[in-house]
Coordinates of C-alpha atoms and ligand atoms in Angstrom, one line a residue:
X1 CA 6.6 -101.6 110.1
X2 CA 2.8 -102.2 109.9
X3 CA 2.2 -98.4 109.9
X4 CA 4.5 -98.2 106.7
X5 CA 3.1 -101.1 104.6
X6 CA -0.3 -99.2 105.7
X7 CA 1.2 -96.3 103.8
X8 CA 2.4 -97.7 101.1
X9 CA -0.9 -99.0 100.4
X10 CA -2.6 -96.0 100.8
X11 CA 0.0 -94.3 98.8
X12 CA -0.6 -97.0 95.9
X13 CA -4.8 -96.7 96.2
X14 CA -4.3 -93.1 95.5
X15 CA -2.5 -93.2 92.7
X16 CA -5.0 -95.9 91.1
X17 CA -7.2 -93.4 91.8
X18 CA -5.9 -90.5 90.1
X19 CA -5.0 -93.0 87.0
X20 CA -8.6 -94.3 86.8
X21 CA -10.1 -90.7 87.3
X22 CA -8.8 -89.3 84.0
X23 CA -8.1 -86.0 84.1
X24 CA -8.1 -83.9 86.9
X25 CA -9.5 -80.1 86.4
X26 CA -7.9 -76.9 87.1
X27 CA -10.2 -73.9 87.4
X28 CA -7.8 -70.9 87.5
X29 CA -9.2 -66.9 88.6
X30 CA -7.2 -64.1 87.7
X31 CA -7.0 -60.6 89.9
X32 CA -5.1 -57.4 88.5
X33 CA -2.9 -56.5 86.4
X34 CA -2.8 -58.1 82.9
X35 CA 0.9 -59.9 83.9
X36 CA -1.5 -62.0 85.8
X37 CA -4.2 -62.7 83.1
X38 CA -0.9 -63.7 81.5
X39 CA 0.9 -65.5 84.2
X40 CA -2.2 -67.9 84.6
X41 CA -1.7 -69.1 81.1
X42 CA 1.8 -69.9 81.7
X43 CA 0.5 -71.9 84.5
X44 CA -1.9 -74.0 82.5
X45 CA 0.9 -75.0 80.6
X46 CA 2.6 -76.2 83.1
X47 CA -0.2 -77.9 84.5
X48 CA -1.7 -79.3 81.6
X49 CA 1.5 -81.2 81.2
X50 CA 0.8 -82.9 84.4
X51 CA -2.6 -83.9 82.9
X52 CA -4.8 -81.1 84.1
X53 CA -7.6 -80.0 82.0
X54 CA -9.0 -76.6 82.6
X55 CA -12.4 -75.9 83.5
X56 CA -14.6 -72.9 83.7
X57 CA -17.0 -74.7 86.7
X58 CA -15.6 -74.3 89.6
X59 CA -17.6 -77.0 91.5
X60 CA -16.5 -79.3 89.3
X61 CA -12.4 -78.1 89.6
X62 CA -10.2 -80.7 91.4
X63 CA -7.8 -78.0 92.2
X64 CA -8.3 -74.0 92.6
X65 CA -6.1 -71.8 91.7
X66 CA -6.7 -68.0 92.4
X67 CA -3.6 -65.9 91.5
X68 CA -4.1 -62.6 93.3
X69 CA -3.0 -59.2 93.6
X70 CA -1.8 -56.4 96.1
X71 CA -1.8 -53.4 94.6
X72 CA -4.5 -51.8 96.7
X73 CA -5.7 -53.4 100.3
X74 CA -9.3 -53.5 98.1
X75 CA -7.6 -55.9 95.6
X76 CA -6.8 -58.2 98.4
X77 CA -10.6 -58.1 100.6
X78 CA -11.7 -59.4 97.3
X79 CA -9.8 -62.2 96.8
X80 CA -10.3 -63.1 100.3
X81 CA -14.2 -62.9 99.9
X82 CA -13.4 -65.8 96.8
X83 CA -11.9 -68.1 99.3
X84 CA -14.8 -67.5 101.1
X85 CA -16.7 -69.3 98.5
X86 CA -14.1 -71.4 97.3
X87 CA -14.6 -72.5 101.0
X88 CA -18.1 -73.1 100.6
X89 CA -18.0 -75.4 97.6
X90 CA -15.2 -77.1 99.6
X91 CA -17.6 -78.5 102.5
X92 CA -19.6 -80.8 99.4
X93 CA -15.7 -81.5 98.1
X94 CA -13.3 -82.4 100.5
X95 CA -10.7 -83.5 98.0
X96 CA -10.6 -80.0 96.2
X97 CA -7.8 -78.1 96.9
X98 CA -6.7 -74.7 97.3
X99 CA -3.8 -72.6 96.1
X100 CA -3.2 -68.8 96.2
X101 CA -0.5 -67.7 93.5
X102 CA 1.1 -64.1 92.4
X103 CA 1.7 -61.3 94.5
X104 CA -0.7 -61.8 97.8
X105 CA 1.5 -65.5 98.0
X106 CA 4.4 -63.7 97.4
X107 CA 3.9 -60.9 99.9
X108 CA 2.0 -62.9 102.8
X109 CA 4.0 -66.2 102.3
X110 CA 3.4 -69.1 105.1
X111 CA 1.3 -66.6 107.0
X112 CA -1.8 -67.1 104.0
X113 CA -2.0 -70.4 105.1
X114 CA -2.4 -69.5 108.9
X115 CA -4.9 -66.5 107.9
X116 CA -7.3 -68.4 105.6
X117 CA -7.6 -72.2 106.4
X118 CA -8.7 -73.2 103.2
X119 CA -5.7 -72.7 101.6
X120 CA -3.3 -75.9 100.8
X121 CA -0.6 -74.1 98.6
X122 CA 1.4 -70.3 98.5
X123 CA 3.1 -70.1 95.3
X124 CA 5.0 -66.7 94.4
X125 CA 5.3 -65.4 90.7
X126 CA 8.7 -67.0 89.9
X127 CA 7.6 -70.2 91.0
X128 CA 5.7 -72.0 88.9
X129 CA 7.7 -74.3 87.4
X130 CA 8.0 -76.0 90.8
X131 CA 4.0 -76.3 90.6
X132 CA 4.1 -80.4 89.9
X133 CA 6.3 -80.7 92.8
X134 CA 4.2 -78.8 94.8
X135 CA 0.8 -80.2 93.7
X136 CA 2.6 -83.7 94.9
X137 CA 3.1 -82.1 98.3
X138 CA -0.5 -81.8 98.6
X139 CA -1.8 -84.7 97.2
X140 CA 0.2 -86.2 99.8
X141 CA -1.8 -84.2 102.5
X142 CA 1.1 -81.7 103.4
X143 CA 1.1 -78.0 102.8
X144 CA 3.0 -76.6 100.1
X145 CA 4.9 -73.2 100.2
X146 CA 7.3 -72.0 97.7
X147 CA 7.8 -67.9 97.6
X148 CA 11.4 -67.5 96.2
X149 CA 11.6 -65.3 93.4
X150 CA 14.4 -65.3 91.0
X151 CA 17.2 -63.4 88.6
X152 CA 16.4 -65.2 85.7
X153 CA 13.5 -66.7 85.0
X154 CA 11.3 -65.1 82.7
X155 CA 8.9 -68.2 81.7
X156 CA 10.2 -67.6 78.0
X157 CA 10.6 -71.2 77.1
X158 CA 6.6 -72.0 77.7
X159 CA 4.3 -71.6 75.4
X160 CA 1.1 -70.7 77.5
X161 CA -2.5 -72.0 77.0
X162 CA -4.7 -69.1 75.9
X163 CA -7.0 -69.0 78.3
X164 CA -10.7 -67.1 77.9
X165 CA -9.1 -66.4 74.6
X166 CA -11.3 -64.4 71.7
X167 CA -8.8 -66.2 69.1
X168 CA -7.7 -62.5 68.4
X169 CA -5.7 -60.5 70.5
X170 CA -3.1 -62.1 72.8
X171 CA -0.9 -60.8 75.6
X172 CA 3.1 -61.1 75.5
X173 CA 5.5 -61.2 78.6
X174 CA 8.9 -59.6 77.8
X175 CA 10.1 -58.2 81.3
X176 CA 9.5 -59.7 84.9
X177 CA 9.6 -57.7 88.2
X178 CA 10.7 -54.0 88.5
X179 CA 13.4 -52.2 90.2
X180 CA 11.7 -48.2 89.8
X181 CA 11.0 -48.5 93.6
X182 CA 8.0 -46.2 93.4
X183 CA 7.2 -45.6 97.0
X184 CA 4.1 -46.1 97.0
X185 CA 4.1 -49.5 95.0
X186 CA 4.4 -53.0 96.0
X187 CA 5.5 -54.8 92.9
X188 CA 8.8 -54.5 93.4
X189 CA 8.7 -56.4 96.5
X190 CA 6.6 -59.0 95.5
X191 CA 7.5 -59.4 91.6
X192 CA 11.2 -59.0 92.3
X193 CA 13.9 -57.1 90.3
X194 CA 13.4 -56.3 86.4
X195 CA 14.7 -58.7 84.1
X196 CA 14.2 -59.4 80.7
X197 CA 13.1 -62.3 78.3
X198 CA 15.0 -63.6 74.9
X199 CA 13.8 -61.2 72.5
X200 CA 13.9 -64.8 70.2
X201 CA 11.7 -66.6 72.1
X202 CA 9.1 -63.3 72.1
X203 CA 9.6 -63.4 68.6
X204 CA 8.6 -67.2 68.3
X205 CA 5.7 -66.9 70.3
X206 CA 4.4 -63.9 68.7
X207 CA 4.8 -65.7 65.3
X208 CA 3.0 -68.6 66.5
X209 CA -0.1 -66.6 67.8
X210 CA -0.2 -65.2 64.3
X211 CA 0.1 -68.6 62.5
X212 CA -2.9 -69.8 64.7
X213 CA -5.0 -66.9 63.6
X214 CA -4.2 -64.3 66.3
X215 CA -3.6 -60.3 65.0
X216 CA -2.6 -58.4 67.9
X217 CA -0.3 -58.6 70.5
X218 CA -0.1 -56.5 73.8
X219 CA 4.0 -57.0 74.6
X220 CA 3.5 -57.2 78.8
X221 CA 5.9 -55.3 81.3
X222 CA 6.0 -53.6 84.2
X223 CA 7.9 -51.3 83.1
X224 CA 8.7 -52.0 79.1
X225 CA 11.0 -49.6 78.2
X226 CA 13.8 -50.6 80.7
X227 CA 13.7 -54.0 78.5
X228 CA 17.0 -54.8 77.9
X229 CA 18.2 -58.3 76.9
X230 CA 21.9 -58.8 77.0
X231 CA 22.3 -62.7 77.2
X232 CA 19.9 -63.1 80.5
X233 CA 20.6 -62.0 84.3
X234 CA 19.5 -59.2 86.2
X235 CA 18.6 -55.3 84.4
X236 CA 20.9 -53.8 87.0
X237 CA 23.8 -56.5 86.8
X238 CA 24.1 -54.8 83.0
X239 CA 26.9 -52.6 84.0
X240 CA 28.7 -56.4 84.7
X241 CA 28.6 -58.1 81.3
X242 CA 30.9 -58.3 79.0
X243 CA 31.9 -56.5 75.9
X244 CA 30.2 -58.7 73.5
X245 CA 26.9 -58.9 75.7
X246 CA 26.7 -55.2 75.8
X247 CA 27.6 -54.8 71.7
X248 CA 24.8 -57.4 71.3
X249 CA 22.3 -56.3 73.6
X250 CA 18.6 -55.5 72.4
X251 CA 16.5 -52.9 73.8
X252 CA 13.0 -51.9 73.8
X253 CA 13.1 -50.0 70.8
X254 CA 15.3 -53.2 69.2
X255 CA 12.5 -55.2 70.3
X256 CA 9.6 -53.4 69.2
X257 CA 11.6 -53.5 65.3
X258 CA 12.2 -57.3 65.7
X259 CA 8.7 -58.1 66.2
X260 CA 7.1 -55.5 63.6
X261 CA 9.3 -57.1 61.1
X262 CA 8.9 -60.6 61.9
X263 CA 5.1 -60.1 61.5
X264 CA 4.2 -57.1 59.7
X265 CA 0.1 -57.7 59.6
X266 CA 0.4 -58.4 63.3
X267 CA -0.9 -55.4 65.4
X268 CA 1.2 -54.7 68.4
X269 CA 0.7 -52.7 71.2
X270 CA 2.9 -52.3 74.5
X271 CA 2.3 -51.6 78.1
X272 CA 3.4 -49.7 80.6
X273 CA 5.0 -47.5 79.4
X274 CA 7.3 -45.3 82.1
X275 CA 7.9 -41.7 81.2
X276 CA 11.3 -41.8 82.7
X277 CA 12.5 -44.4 80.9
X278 CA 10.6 -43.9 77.3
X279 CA 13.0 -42.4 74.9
X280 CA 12.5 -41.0 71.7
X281 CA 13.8 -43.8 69.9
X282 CA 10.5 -45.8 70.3
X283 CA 8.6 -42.9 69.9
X284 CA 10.4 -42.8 66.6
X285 CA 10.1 -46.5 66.1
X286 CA 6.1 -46.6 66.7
X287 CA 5.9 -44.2 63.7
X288 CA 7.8 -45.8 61.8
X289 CA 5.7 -49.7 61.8
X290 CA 2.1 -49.0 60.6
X291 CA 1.7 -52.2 62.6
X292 CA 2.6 -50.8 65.5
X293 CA -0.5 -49.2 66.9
X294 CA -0.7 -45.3 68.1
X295 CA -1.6 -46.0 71.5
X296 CA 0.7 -45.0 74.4
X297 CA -0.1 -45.8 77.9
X298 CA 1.7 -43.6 80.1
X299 CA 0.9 -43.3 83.8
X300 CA 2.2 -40.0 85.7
X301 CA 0.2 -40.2 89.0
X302 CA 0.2 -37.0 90.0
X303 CA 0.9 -33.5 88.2
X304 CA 2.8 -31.9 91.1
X305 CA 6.8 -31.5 91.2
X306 CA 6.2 -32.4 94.8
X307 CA 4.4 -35.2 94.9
X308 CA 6.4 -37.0 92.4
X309 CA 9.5 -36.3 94.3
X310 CA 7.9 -38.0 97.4
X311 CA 7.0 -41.1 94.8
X312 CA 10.6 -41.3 93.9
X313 CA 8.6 -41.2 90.0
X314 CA 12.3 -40.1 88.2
X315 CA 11.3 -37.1 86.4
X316 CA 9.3 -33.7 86.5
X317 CA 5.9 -32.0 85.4
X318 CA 7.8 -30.5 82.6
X319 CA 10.0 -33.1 81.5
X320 CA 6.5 -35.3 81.4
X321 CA 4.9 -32.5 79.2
X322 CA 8.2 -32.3 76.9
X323 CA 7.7 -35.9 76.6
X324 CA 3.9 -35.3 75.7
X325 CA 5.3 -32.7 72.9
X326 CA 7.3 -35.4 71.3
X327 CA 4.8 -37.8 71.7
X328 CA 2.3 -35.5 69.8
X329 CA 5.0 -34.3 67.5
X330 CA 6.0 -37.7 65.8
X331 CA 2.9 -39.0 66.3
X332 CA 0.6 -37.0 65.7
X333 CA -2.6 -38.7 66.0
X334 CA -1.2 -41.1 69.0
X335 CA -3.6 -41.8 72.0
X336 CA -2.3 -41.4 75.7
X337 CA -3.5 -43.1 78.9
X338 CA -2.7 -42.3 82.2
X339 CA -2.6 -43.8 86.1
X340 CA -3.7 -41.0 88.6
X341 CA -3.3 -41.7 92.4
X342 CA -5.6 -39.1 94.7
X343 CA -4.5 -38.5 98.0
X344 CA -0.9 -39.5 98.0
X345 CA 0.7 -38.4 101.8
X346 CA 1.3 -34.9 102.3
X347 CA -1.0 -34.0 98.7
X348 CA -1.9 -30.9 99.6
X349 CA -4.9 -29.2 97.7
X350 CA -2.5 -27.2 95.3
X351 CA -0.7 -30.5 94.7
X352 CA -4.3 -32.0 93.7
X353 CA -4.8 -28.8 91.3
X354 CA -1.7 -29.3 89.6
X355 CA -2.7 -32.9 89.1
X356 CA -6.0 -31.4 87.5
X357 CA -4.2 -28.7 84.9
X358 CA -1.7 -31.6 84.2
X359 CA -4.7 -33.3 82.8
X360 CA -6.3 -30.4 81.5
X361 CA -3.1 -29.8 79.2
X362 CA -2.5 -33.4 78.0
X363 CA -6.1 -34.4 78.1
X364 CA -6.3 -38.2 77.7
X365 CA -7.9 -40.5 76.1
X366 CA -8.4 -42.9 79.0
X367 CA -7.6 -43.3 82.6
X368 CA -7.3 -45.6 85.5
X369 CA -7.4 -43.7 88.4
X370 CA -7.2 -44.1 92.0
X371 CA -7.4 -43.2 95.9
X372 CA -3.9 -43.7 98.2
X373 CA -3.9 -47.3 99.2
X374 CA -0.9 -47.6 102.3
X375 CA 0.6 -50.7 101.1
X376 CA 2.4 -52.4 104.2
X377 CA 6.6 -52.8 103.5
X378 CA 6.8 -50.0 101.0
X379 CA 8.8 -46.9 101.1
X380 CA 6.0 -44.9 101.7
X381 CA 4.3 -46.9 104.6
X382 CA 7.4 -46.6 106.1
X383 CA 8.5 -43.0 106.1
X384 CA 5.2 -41.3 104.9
X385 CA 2.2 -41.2 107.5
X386 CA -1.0 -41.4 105.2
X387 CA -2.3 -38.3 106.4
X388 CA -5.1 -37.4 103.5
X389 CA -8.6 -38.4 105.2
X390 CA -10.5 -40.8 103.1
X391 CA -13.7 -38.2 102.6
X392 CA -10.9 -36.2 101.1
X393 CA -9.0 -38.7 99.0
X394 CA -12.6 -40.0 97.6
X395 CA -13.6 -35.9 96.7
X396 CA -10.3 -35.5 94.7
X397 CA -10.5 -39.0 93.3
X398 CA -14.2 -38.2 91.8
X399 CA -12.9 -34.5 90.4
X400 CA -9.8 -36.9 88.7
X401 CA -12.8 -39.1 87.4
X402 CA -14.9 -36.7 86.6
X403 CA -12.4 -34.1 84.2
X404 CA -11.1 -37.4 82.8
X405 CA -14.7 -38.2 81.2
X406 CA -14.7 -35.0 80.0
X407 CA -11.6 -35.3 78.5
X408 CA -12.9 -38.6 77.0
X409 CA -15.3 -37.6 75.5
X410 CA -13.5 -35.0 73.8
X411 CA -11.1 -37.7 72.2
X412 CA -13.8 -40.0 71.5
X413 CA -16.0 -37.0 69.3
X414 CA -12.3 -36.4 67.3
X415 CA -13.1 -40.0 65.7
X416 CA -16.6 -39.2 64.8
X417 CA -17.0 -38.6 61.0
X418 CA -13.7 -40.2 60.0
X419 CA -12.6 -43.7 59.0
X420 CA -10.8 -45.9 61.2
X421 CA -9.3 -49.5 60.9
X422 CA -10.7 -51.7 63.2
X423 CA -9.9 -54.9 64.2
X424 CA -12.8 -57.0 64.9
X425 CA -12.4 -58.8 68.5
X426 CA -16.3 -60.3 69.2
X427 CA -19.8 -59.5 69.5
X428 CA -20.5 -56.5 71.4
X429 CA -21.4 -56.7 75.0
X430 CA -24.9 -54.7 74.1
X431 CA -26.2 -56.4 70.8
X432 CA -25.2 -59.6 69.3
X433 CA -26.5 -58.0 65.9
X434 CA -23.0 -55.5 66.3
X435 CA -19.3 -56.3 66.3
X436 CA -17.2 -55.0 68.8
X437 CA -13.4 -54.3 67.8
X438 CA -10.5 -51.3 68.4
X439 CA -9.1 -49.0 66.4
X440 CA -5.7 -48.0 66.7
X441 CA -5.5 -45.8 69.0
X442 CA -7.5 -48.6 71.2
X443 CA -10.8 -46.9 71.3
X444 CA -13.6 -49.5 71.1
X445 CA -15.8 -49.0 68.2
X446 CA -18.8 -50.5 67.4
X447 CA -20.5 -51.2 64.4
X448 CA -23.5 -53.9 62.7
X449 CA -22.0 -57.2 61.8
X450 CA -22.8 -58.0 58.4
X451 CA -20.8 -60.5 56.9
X452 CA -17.6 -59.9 59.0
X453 CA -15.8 -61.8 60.8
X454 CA -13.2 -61.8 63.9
X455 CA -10.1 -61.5 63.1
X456 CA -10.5 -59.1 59.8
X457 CA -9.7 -55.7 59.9
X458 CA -12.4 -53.4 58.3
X459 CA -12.5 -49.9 58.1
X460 CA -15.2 -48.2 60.1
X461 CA -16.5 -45.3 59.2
X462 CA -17.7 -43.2 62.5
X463 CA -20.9 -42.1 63.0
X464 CA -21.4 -41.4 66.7
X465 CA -19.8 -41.8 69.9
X466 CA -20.3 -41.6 73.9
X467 CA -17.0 -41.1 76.3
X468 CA -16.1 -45.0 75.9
X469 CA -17.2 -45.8 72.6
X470 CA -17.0 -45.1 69.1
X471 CA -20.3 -46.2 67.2
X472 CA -20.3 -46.6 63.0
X473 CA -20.7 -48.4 60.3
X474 CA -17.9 -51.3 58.3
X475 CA -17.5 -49.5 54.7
X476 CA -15.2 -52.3 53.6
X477 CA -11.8 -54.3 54.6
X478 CA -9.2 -52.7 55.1
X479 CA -5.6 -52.7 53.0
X480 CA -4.4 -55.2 56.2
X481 CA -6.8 -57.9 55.5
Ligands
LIG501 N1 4.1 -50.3 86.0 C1 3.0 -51.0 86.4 C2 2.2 -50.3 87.4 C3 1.5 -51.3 88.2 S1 0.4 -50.7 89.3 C4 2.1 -51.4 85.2 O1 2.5 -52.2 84.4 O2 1.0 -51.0 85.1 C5 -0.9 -50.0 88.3 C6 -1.3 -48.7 88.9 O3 -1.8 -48.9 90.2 C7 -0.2 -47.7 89.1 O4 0.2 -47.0 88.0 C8 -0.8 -46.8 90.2 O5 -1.5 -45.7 89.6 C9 -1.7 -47.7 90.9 N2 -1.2 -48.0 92.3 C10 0.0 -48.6 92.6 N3 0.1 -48.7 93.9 C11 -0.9 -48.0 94.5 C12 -1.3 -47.7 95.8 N4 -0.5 -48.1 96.8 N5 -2.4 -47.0 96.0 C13 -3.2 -46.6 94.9 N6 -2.9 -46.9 93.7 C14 -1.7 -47.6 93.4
LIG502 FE1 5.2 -50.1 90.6 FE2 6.5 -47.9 89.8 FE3 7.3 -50.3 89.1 S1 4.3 -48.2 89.9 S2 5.5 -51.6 89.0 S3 7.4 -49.5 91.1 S4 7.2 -48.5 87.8

């Protein structure tokens, strides 16, 4: 009986404590992809609801919140290395506290919290409404673990908490999870199957970023042509809705039209794109909103019939280059962006030079490109031995690099001596006397500030350029303005 009253008090002292010490402070790091630069806005929304203030100083954070990714074992050594320092600053701070979110949670689970003792709370990516319940656990001194991911939930009815925002450009979740199964990726497993959000609610959010002085838009997806949205549920329960659902359904193309139309000065770009499931209707669509911007990112990972096969990636070399033709076709001055992986199992040297003329013939503007990573629980670790030595993966992963500046460059020196309208983002990382912005096609451009601001769109003339960046001059604002 004693023990209990004992509790009770100490149960009441703490809760005089949390009411006397205002409120508490959340400092939230993001890893990855930008679903998790997104993600972590949606969770200080849910947070600041429960009276948490965020904070960019993390000594002075009451509770830690690192949401991580595992798309590479790199991507995962470095956000243990954090909770090595979120360790250190621990030992002056006791009462801080520690959780992991996104895909590392969702993948380890429980065994985080054995692995790396700092760590009070696992929380998986469709969790985070139960974050208040959770954050209670550990207040209360007890672990907290919750890792179940879901059919439906697609955040859609928070509005998130721009976080590190430039007031300007704002990302957009419209799908969740993925069911493509690449076998080499881990999303599937720890994002969970594909499903989409009320094209509404994207539409409402979108308008609100635009009425609080926002002009572009990234719409966020794994995979954002599969959007479909035919009343909620599961992409591949589809085939099980009814007759109405189906005749009211919206997809990606649908989507894409909404959101031009309900803003037409807003700038919108998508991403990813997946060439097996882009069709020609929003190919079509792009060119037909001046607001939607020319920009397609497009990842194809390797250039050989082979090697896609072996990645279960849904469609050939050639039907990729008759997508390019289209592409190019309607949109003529459109910019493409690819995902290269070097060293895939069984890539054999021919394999790797197919990958190289693949790029030769598209030539891209941009790339993100990579070595083989053997992700533990995907298809490939499980059937495919990761056979390519590392000397070899890191020799085929420079020659990637190194064609794609080329290529870069190339694009970048098609801008110089033309116009472009730019939308002005910030001061450029190099000189506060310039403005640093994009042009449509998602090049960044630079240019002296003058009386700009951010926010307006100005046309650029350009004057000069190096593989990254376009460098010019403002000649005026543009019709957008
Ligand atoms: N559709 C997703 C792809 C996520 S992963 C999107 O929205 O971007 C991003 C990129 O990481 C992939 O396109 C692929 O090029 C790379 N990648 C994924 N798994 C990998 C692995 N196991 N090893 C190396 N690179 C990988
Ligand atoms: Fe991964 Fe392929 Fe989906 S790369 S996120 S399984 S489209």
């Amino acid at each position: 009986m004693e023990k209990v009253i004992d509790e009770a008090l100490q149960g009441s002292a703490l809760v005089l404590e949390t009411d006397t010490r205002g409120p508490r402070k959340l400092y939230i790091e993001s890893y990855g992809c930008q679903m998790n630069f997104s993600d972590s806005e949606i969770v200080a929304s849910i947070l600041a609801r429960e009276g948490f203030d965020t904070t960019q100083e993390l000594e002075e954070a009451d509770l830690v919140l690192v949401n991580t990714c595992s798309i590479r074992e790199k991507a995962e050594t470095t956000v243990r290395k954090r909770l090595e320092k979120f360790n250190a600053v621990k030992k002056n701070k006791p009462q801080m506290k520690v959780g992991v979110l996104g895909c590392m949670a969702e993948r380890l689970k429980s065994q985080l919290l054995e692995e790396e003792k700092i760590v009070d709370m696992v929380v998986g990516p469709d969790a985070y409404k139960d974050l208040p319940n959770l954050i209670r656990e550990i207040d209360d001194g007890r672990q907290a673990v919750n890792v179940i991911l879901s059919k439906e939930e697609t955040y859609g009815d928070i509005a998130p908490v721009r976080l590190n925002s430039n007031g300007v450009t704002a990302f957009v979740s419209i799908t969740r999870g993925c069911d493509n199964m690449c076998t080499f990726c881990v999303v599937p497993f720890t994002r969970g199957r594909e499903r989409s959000r009320d094209p509404l609610s994207i539409v409402k959010e979108v308008s609100e970023l635009w009425d609080n002085g926002f002009k572009e838009v990234t719409l966020l997806g794994q995979n954002v042509d599969s959007y479909l949205w035919y009343g909620g549920g599961l992409k591949k329960d589809y085939e099980k809705a009814s007759e109405v659902q189906k005749a009211t359904s919206v997809n990606f193309s649908g989507l894409l039209k909404m959101v031009a139309e309900a803003q037409p000065r807003m700038r919108i770009r998508f991403s990813t794109s997946n060439p097996q499931d882009m069709t020609l209707d929003v190919i079509e669509t792009m060119a037909s909103y001046s607001n939607i911007c020319n920009y397609i990112h497009l990842p194809v990972q390797s250039g050989s019939d082979k090697i896609l096969k072996r990645m279960n990636r849904l469609h050939t070399r050639a039907e990729y280059f008759e997508l390019i033709e289209n592409i190019r076709a309607i949109i003529p001055d459109c910019a493409i962006s690819q995902d290269m992986i070097a060293g895939f199992p069984g890539e054999s040297e021919q394999d790797h030079k197919d990958t190289l003329s693949l790029m030769e013939y598209v030539k891209y503007d941009f790339g993100f490109m990579f070595a083989y990573s053997e992700r533990p629980g995907t298809m490939a670790a499980r059937k495919l031995e990761d056979d390519i030595p590392q000397e070899t993966k890191i020799r085929r992963l420079r020659e990637i690099i190194e064609l794609q500046q080329k290529h870069s460059l190339l694009r970048t020196r098609q801008h110089v001596g033309k116009t472009a309208e730019v939308l002005i983002e910030g001061t450029s990382k190099k000189s506060d006397e310039h403005w640093m912005g994009r042009n449509s096609q998602n090049t960044v451009v630079v240019f002296p500030k003058e009386d700009y601001q951010p926010g307006d769109f100005v046309n650029v003339h350009i004057q000069d350029c190096t593989s990254a960046t376009l460098i010019g001059k403002a000649v005026g604002y543009s019709e957008n303005n």
